[in-house]
Amino acid sequence: MTMNAGPDGQMVKQYLDKRSIYDQKESDHIGSKKIAFPSVKAGSIIEYRYRSQMKHYGGLDEWVFQDQYPVMVSRYTLYVVPNAEFAYRVNKRDDIPVSIRPNNDAGKIFFEMDNIPALNDEPYMDTRADYLQKVIFQLSGFHNRDNGKEKYMASWDDVIKNLQQDDDFGLQLNKKIAGSADLINQLSNMTAERKMEVIYNYVRRNMSWNHSNSRTAIDGVKTAWQKRSGTSGEINLLMINLMKYAGLEVYPVLVSERWHGKVNTDYPFIDQFNTVFANVVIGDKKYFLNAVDQFTPAQLIPYNILNTTALVVDRKKGGIIRISNESLQYSDDIYNSIEVKEDGSFTGNASIKSSDYARVTREKKYKEDKDDFFKDYFYKGSDAVLTGDFKIVNLENDSLPLEQYCHFSKRQASDNGYVYIPLDLFSGFDKNPFLADERFSNINFGYKRNISIVSSILLPKNYLVDVLPAATRIVNVEKDIVITRQADYDKPNNTIHSTVIIEFKNGLYTANAYPNMKALYKKVFSMLKEPVVLKKKP
């Protein structure tokens, strides 16, 4: 029902029609139940309840108490099937109580939370799922025919053992793939790194992802190979199969992508992971590959699993690992050559070289939506207008930086005899994301960042330098964020040279660091917005 306050202050209830509840197909294996509530407006209260009955156990979904709107009450009752046992854990803040009432005689357990505040997205948030108040379940044991109790995945070793013996997981890695011999035979004289790259690129270019995430090969890797399509689990387990056939040291690794949520290693719950990647070991290097990712080269750890916990599925060399990256980063090198005209307008040419994660991010945006690409990287907050003279280089060679060249201009920049020239053109630092008074989630940039903006500004003879931004260095308390600016006037050549360097040596900061991060960003944005000021000669 929907409840709204009537003219007399009394609560008016409006019940749903059955036609307001309908099913929607999301994929071949997943559907959703949609509920269209009537007369919903600001201040409405919606109330619903439902019962879910499964014909077989395919994984029990977590129950989420919290939402983007305040929740007055949320209740959940689980009736456990006979001879089965479930373990559970509650993810909640200390200041929000939860009521848990098990009833072993009735084979059920009841959960309730009341007066739960809303949780909205925050900039550079891992995922809302990490901070939502919820309860998570996993099958932990069952009684066999002899009435004996058997534990089910009670430890991470048990999880690995079960997965390796699973028809839809470990046993798929030894299946013979018809027609794959021709591919493998081409790799005979290649290095291990080259073999990995060839198989990785072959699978991701020839297999079509159906946009369904899975931890297993539901229909089998053979079927996926024949259909040339499948779930993330089917495609990646197929890739691992081919790499094993080629003699590479490769293991399946269960991952929880950043949008899916953090993994609590104290609980061997397989549902904490949403899909499987390949973990290739070559010498002392470890690679993490996802064949449904069309943009990340083999040398880069996919952004979606940076700073996350994963499970390598192997009895001898497997276990829980932390995925991080200490070498590669987000790197943009920007060079702006600007010429100020006598009427106060200016024109310029920009050269941008994007490496590593900057390359992946920009390439993905460019190929998926060119309008958004230009809006995000060239128009937004730049105070300049691009002409049609744009060129992009190395788009199809992911081993080289992505080079972008453009011409830009700004008309009528003069204001009462003054001209303002920004020194942060195309930096990406256009809007301060940290303005909220408080923060509940960690700040996860994902990767380290290094952005350099070098500008050369040729002045007209009829203008003088009125304000030249001072040399500045801003450093955070931990000294792992450093922003510097240097601007000099070359009088003989009537040219200003400036360098702005933005360096983040860490990709993850806790919520406790937010006050310092907020104060730092305020200083940084204030500094970046300081322009060169030119004054027209009398």
XYZ file of C-alpha atoms in Angstrom:
538
model
C 0.000 0.000 0.000
C 0.869 3.675 -0.276
C 0.031 5.946 2.677
C -0.319 9.717 2.421
C -1.510 12.366 4.836
C -5.037 13.545 3.910
C -6.434 17.115 4.177
C -7.546 16.474 7.753
C -4.185 15.009 8.748
C -5.501 11.450 8.781
C -3.476 8.758 7.022
C -5.027 7.683 3.713
C -4.183 4.158 2.581
C -4.214 3.191 -1.079
C -3.834 -0.518 -1.792
C -2.100 -1.915 -4.869
C -3.933 -3.509 -7.736
C -2.533 -6.902 -8.783
C -1.802 -5.412 -12.184
C 0.723 -3.117 -10.489
C 2.951 -6.116 -9.768
C 4.702 -7.666 -12.756
C 7.739 -9.694 -13.797
C 10.602 -8.486 -15.959
C 13.263 -10.628 -17.625
C 16.794 -9.411 -16.899
C 18.706 -12.245 -18.614
C 18.341 -15.893 -19.562
C 18.780 -16.900 -15.926
C 17.571 -13.892 -13.926
C 14.202 -12.150 -13.644
C 12.971 -9.361 -11.390
C 9.686 -8.584 -9.678
C 8.528 -4.989 -10.196
C 6.031 -3.144 -7.978
C 4.469 0.125 -9.175
C 3.164 2.003 -6.114
C 0.270 4.423 -6.694
C 0.205 8.113 -5.683
C 3.804 8.205 -4.462
C 5.106 11.683 -3.661
C 7.483 13.366 -1.239
C 6.493 12.292 2.268
C 4.681 9.116 1.167
C 5.073 5.920 3.165
C 5.141 2.708 1.151
C 4.613 -0.680 2.749
C 4.923 -4.128 1.262
C 5.732 -7.682 2.210
C 6.324 -10.825 0.231
C 7.180 -14.480 0.617
C 9.864 -16.178 -1.463
C 9.787 -19.948 -1.896
C 12.578 -21.785 -3.748
C 12.155 -25.139 -5.462
C 15.853 -25.817 -4.888
C 18.737 -24.143 -3.084
C 20.584 -21.928 -5.511
C 21.945 -19.462 -2.998
C 20.002 -17.451 -0.446
C 19.945 -13.707 -1.065
C 20.937 -11.318 1.679
C 18.214 -9.209 3.313
C 18.847 -5.458 3.174
C 17.176 -3.349 5.868
C 18.409 0.023 4.630
C 17.625 2.054 1.502
C 18.203 5.479 -0.054
C 15.074 6.584 1.827
C 14.516 6.338 5.588
C 13.008 2.990 6.637
C 10.585 2.881 9.578
C 10.611 -0.905 9.986
C 12.080 -3.857 8.085
C 11.371 -7.469 9.069
C 12.614 -10.739 7.657
C 11.724 -14.299 8.652
C 13.675 -17.246 7.280
C 12.123 -20.716 7.417
C 14.927 -23.233 6.981
C 14.192 -26.399 5.023
C 14.367 -29.621 7.078
C 17.827 -31.113 7.622
C 19.605 -27.891 6.593
C 21.557 -25.362 8.621
C 22.390 -21.790 7.736
C 25.080 -19.467 9.061
C 24.493 -15.728 8.984
C 26.223 -12.471 9.782
C 24.745 -9.011 10.293
C 26.408 -5.970 8.728
C 25.372 -2.894 10.712
C 26.500 0.261 12.440
C 27.027 0.087 16.184
C 24.428 2.766 16.863
C 21.586 0.921 15.065
C 20.197 -2.069 17.025
C 18.912 -5.255 15.408
C 16.430 -7.734 16.888
C 17.222 -11.414 16.183
C 14.844 -14.114 17.449
C 15.640 -17.724 16.478
C 12.974 -20.392 16.918
C 14.630 -23.780 16.537
C 11.422 -25.698 17.232
C 9.658 -24.001 14.317
C 12.779 -24.059 12.127
C 12.830 -20.316 11.592
C 14.712 -17.158 12.540
C 13.336 -13.611 12.687
C 15.224 -10.330 12.067
C 14.022 -6.740 12.539
C 15.514 -3.246 12.378
C 13.601 -0.022 13.067
C 14.077 3.674 12.235
C 16.978 3.215 9.837
C 18.379 6.424 8.310
C 18.797 6.782 4.553
C 22.133 5.980 2.936
C 22.973 7.874 -0.239
C 25.922 7.556 -2.593
C 29.066 9.470 -1.672
C 31.858 10.511 -4.070
C 34.534 7.817 -4.486
C 32.479 5.388 -2.414
C 33.458 1.694 -2.695
C 29.826 0.663 -2.992
C 26.680 1.343 -0.993
C 26.477 -2.404 -0.344
C 29.506 -2.178 1.963
C 27.711 0.201 4.316
C 24.094 -0.949 4.094
C 22.521 -2.494 7.176
C 21.824 -6.099 6.148
C 21.997 -9.774 7.055
C 23.904 -12.280 4.894
C 23.285 -16.040 4.790
C 25.075 -19.165 3.652
C 24.260 -22.845 3.813
C 26.596 -24.193 6.517
C 25.547 -27.816 7.010
C 22.965 -30.528 6.447
C 21.907 -33.908 7.788
C 22.588 -36.873 5.506
C 20.468 -39.972 5.030
C 22.119 -41.665 7.992
C 21.065 -38.703 10.153
C 24.665 -37.627 10.475
C 25.602 -33.945 10.359
C 27.861 -32.763 7.569
C 29.422 -29.295 7.424
C 29.252 -27.387 4.166
C 32.059 -24.939 3.394
C 32.876 -24.229 7.044
C 36.314 -22.816 6.121
C 38.001 -21.284 3.086
C 39.801 -24.600 2.539
C 36.383 -26.273 2.407
C 35.209 -23.674 -0.100
C 38.211 -24.365 -2.340
C 37.758 -28.149 -2.048
C 34.067 -27.961 -2.942
C 34.684 -25.634 -5.885
C 37.421 -27.785 -7.367
C 35.078 -30.780 -7.281
C 32.101 -28.799 -8.594
C 30.797 -29.867 -12.024
C 30.100 -26.220 -12.895
C 33.480 -24.900 -11.702
C 36.647 -26.937 -11.140
C 35.736 -29.829 -13.442
C 35.123 -27.352 -16.275
C 38.836 -26.539 -16.347
C 39.749 -29.975 -17.703
C 37.111 -30.193 -20.435
C 38.430 -30.713 -23.959
C 37.362 -27.792 -26.105
C 36.706 -28.889 -29.685
C 38.556 -26.720 -32.184
C 40.879 -25.091 -29.639
C 43.961 -27.064 -30.771
C 44.495 -24.726 -33.739
C 44.715 -21.740 -31.397
C 47.051 -23.488 -28.935
C 49.371 -24.757 -31.694
C 50.033 -21.150 -32.752
C 51.558 -20.433 -29.335
C 54.385 -23.007 -29.389
C 57.311 -20.598 -29.853
C 55.922 -17.729 -27.776
C 56.939 -16.539 -24.315
C 54.568 -17.174 -21.428
C 53.566 -13.485 -21.391
C 52.791 -13.547 -25.096
C 50.774 -16.790 -24.789
C 48.707 -15.190 -22.039
C 48.074 -12.038 -24.091
C 47.088 -13.978 -27.243
C 44.575 -16.205 -25.421
C 43.205 -13.291 -23.392
C 42.687 -11.146 -26.494
C 41.293 -14.053 -28.514
C 38.645 -14.884 -25.920
C 37.535 -11.326 -25.269
C 37.329 -10.531 -28.997
C 35.506 -13.718 -30.007
C 33.198 -14.323 -27.027
C 30.092 -12.228 -26.414
C 29.140 -11.531 -22.800
C 25.381 -11.804 -22.079
C 25.768 -9.243 -19.244
C 25.047 -11.852 -16.584
C 27.612 -12.228 -13.778
C 28.214 -15.699 -12.398
C 30.788 -17.556 -10.350
C 30.346 -20.784 -12.319
C 29.813 -22.104 -15.839
C 26.091 -22.789 -15.592
C 25.754 -24.160 -19.121
C 29.360 -25.357 -19.349
C 32.426 -23.978 -21.113
C 31.842 -26.239 -24.142
C 28.406 -24.739 -24.751
C 29.772 -21.222 -24.298
C 32.530 -21.973 -26.847
C 30.018 -23.316 -29.356
C 27.592 -20.411 -28.894
C 30.425 -17.870 -28.700
C 28.604 -16.272 -25.775
C 27.981 -16.807 -22.077
C 28.016 -15.442 -18.549
C 31.133 -13.904 -17.004
C 31.809 -17.197 -15.212
C 31.490 -19.268 -18.383
C 33.728 -16.985 -20.435
C 36.462 -16.658 -17.812
C 36.483 -20.358 -16.907
C 36.759 -21.076 -20.631
C 39.779 -18.729 -20.824
C 41.396 -20.482 -17.838
C 40.754 -23.842 -19.518
C 42.568 -22.681 -22.678
C 45.479 -21.219 -20.687
C 45.931 -24.483 -18.797
C 45.935 -26.328 -22.126
C 48.684 -23.929 -23.310
C 50.840 -24.814 -20.281
C 50.436 -21.575 -18.316
C 50.276 -21.476 -14.522
C 46.741 -20.185 -14.096
C 44.123 -20.406 -11.354
C 40.498 -19.314 -11.077
C 40.104 -16.479 -8.585
C 36.742 -15.527 -7.061
C 36.396 -11.757 -6.840
C 33.953 -9.241 -5.464
C 34.017 -6.283 -7.809
C 33.913 -2.897 -6.126
C 30.236 -2.358 -6.911
C 29.397 -5.719 -5.279
C 30.889 -5.032 -1.847
C 33.707 -5.969 0.503
C 34.619 -9.505 1.547
C 34.680 -10.345 5.261
C 37.382 -13.005 5.515
C 36.116 -14.169 8.928
C 33.136 -15.756 7.186
C 33.737 -18.374 4.434
C 30.657 -17.220 2.528
C 30.936 -17.860 -1.200
C 28.092 -15.411 -1.911
C 30.459 -12.582 -0.962
C 31.950 -12.983 -4.460
C 30.052 -12.108 -7.627
C 32.224 -13.565 -10.390
C 35.452 -15.350 -11.301
C 38.588 -13.973 -13.009
C 41.805 -15.670 -14.140
C 44.968 -15.405 -12.013
C 48.050 -16.049 -14.160
C 51.445 -16.456 -12.480
C 54.559 -15.884 -14.599
C 57.779 -15.776 -12.611
C 57.277 -13.314 -9.772
C 54.444 -11.473 -11.568
C 50.745 -12.055 -11.023
C 48.144 -11.048 -13.583
C 44.374 -10.764 -13.089
C 42.323 -11.098 -16.256
C 38.632 -10.614 -16.999
C 37.768 -11.606 -20.569
C 34.455 -9.683 -20.551
C 36.452 -6.444 -20.084
C 37.110 -5.016 -23.544
C 39.407 -2.167 -22.459
C 41.881 -3.311 -19.785
C 45.157 -4.745 -21.175
C 46.660 -7.854 -19.604
C 49.360 -5.846 -17.831
C 46.853 -3.852 -15.763
C 44.848 -5.114 -12.806
C 41.186 -4.380 -13.660
C 40.034 -1.224 -11.901
C 36.921 -3.005 -10.532
C 39.024 -5.247 -8.272
C 41.742 -2.822 -7.125
C 41.974 -2.716 -3.318
C 39.669 -5.735 -2.905
C 39.921 -9.196 -1.327
C 39.763 -12.323 -3.503
C 39.955 -16.121 -3.209
C 42.413 -18.055 -5.378
C 40.848 -21.481 -5.911
C 43.665 -24.028 -5.651
C 44.368 -26.616 -2.934
C 48.143 -25.966 -2.879
C 48.621 -22.330 -3.864
C 45.175 -20.914 -3.209
C 43.601 -18.927 -0.416
C 42.526 -15.413 0.470
C 44.611 -12.633 -1.113
C 44.540 -8.852 -1.219
C 44.611 -7.317 -4.709
C 46.513 -4.037 -4.846
C 48.829 -2.248 -7.211
C 51.964 -0.438 -6.085
C 53.473 0.419 -9.466
C 50.943 1.364 -12.152
C 48.758 4.435 -11.765
C 46.426 6.904 -13.443
C 48.712 9.197 -15.428
C 47.855 12.228 -17.588
C 50.538 14.472 -19.114
C 48.918 17.649 -20.445
C 50.678 20.343 -22.469
C 48.862 23.554 -23.442
C 50.320 26.062 -25.870
C 48.259 29.272 -25.603
C 48.428 32.528 -27.565
C 46.578 35.578 -26.247
C 45.272 37.932 -28.962
C 45.266 41.721 -28.810
C 41.465 41.734 -28.386
C 41.778 39.659 -25.203
C 40.655 36.354 -26.708
C 43.016 33.403 -26.831
C 43.597 30.273 -28.859
C 45.615 27.206 -28.026
C 46.627 23.679 -28.785
C 46.467 20.881 -26.229
C 48.438 17.661 -26.237
C 47.396 14.996 -23.714
C 49.104 11.649 -23.152
C 47.081 9.233 -21.005
C 48.830 6.143 -19.624
C 47.800 3.058 -17.652
C 44.434 3.586 -15.917
C 44.006 7.024 -17.515
C 44.276 5.377 -20.913
C 41.724 2.667 -20.029
C 39.265 5.214 -18.613
C 39.495 7.582 -21.590
C 39.444 4.844 -24.243
C 36.330 3.289 -22.711
C 34.551 6.657 -22.567
C 35.584 7.573 -26.139
C 34.383 4.293 -27.648
C 31.137 4.132 -25.700
C 30.008 7.759 -25.953
C 32.052 10.380 -27.787
C 29.767 13.224 -26.676
C 30.343 12.334 -23.013
C 34.060 11.955 -23.705
C 34.396 15.523 -24.935
C 32.075 16.835 -22.237
C 33.982 15.147 -19.395
C 37.545 15.793 -20.528
C 37.522 18.889 -22.715
C 34.426 21.056 -22.264
C 33.531 20.813 -18.596
C 34.896 23.711 -16.582
C 37.678 24.439 -19.053
C 36.568 27.969 -19.950
C 37.524 27.112 -23.513
C 35.759 25.947 -26.660
C 37.055 23.085 -28.801
C 37.081 23.394 -32.553
C 36.569 20.416 -34.846
C 40.348 19.928 -35.013
C 40.648 16.859 -32.765
C 42.903 13.844 -33.252
C 43.365 10.688 -31.198
C 46.373 8.361 -31.614
C 47.113 4.771 -30.475
C 43.441 3.997 -29.956
C 43.897 0.350 -30.978
C 47.349 -0.187 -29.426
C 46.851 -0.610 -25.686
C 50.591 -0.971 -25.024
C 51.136 2.738 -25.805
C 49.757 5.899 -24.176
C 46.522 7.255 -25.632
C 47.447 10.555 -27.286
C 44.863 13.300 -27.813
C 45.415 16.542 -29.702
C 42.974 19.419 -30.009
C 42.664 23.089 -30.829
C 40.688 25.333 -28.475
C 39.778 28.980 -28.161
C 38.023 31.489 -25.949
C 36.390 34.580 -27.319
C 36.066 37.982 -25.651
C 38.038 36.949 -22.591
C 38.743 40.583 -21.740
C 36.889 42.108 -18.777
C 37.317 45.901 -18.349
C 40.835 45.706 -19.694
C 41.731 42.489 -17.835
C 42.231 38.990 -19.233
C 42.136 35.821 -17.107
C 44.080 32.745 -18.278
C 43.500 29.483 -16.350
C 46.484 27.262 -15.560
C 44.447 24.092 -14.924
C 42.979 23.543 -18.400
C 41.833 19.913 -18.958
C 43.066 18.778 -15.513
C 39.770 17.049 -14.640
C 39.646 18.939 -11.326
C 36.547 20.962 -12.150
C 34.205 20.358 -9.222
C 35.083 19.708 -5.581
C 33.521 16.337 -4.620
C 34.126 16.718 -0.883
C 31.702 19.374 0.360
C 29.509 17.334 2.737
C 29.832 17.992 6.467
C 30.351 14.309 7.278
C 31.047 11.024 5.519
C 30.180 7.399 6.308
C 32.211 5.517 3.691
C 35.893 5.168 2.861
C 37.383 7.237 0.040
C 38.495 4.776 -2.620
C 40.106 6.420 -5.643
C 41.180 2.935 -6.721
C 44.614 3.836 -7.988
C 47.441 6.288 -7.508
C 47.269 9.371 -9.718
C 49.784 11.658 -11.352
C 48.534 14.575 -13.438
C 50.889 17.189 -14.842
C 49.729 20.337 -16.662
C 52.425 22.314 -18.446
C 51.346 25.564 -20.080
C 53.139 28.046 -22.304
C 51.296 31.369 -22.723
C 52.422 33.865 -25.361
C 51.290 37.385 -24.446
C 50.320 40.189 -26.864
C 52.359 43.387 -26.849
C 49.423 45.469 -25.628
C 49.046 43.576 -22.294
C 51.086 43.465 -19.092
C 51.209 40.747 -16.431
C 49.085 42.057 -13.568
C 48.937 38.921 -11.353
C 51.201 35.891 -11.632
C 50.097 33.067 -9.263
C 52.727 32.421 -6.626
C 54.684 29.190 -6.350
C 52.628 26.891 -4.117
C 53.000 23.450 -2.549
C 50.076 21.744 -0.778
C 50.721 18.525 1.180
C 48.365 16.437 3.332
C 49.179 15.209 6.843
C 50.325 11.771 5.642
C 52.452 13.432 2.908
C 51.067 11.068 0.255
C 49.135 13.802 -1.573
C 51.281 16.567 -3.057
C 50.086 19.388 -5.327
C 52.591 21.922 -6.631
C 52.405 24.944 -8.928
C 55.151 27.018 -10.445
C 54.627 29.995 -12.808
C 57.368 32.202 -14.286
C 57.392 35.159 -16.656
C 59.960 35.045 -19.472
C 60.199 38.776 -20.201
C 62.499 38.655 -23.275
C 60.053 36.288 -25.032
C 56.963 37.821 -23.408
C 55.853 34.323 -22.393
C 54.554 32.737 -19.185
C 55.569 29.163 -18.388
C 53.666 27.238 -15.730
C 53.697 23.716 -14.309
C 51.010 22.171 -12.111
C 51.600 18.664 -10.740
C 48.894 16.721 -8.882
C 50.166 13.551 -7.215
C 48.236 11.009 -5.143
C 50.543 8.273 -3.828
C 47.710 6.304 -2.248
C 44.418 5.099 -3.691
C 42.451 4.364 -0.496
C 41.632 6.536 2.532
C 39.399 5.693 5.491
C 36.270 7.620 6.414
C 38.166 8.951 9.456
C 40.480 10.808 7.079
C 37.571 12.722 5.538
C 37.944 15.979 7.563
C 41.580 16.282 6.457
C 40.681 15.346 2.866
C 37.913 17.947 2.802
C 40.250 20.666 4.083
C 42.931 19.652 1.576
C 40.550 19.727 -1.389
C 39.318 23.167 -0.387
C 42.900 24.456 -0.580
C 43.594 22.620 -3.827
C 40.529 23.953 -5.646
C 41.186 27.444 -4.392
C 44.731 27.222 -5.740
C 43.770 25.681 -9.085
C 41.233 28.428 -9.775
C 43.819 31.196 -9.451
C 44.388 32.470 -13.017
C 47.090 34.516 -14.625
C 45.714 38.072 -14.837
C 46.756 40.308 -17.720
C 46.117 44.058 -17.820
C 45.784 46.072 -20.968
C 48.378 48.795 -21.336
C 47.078 52.368 -21.042
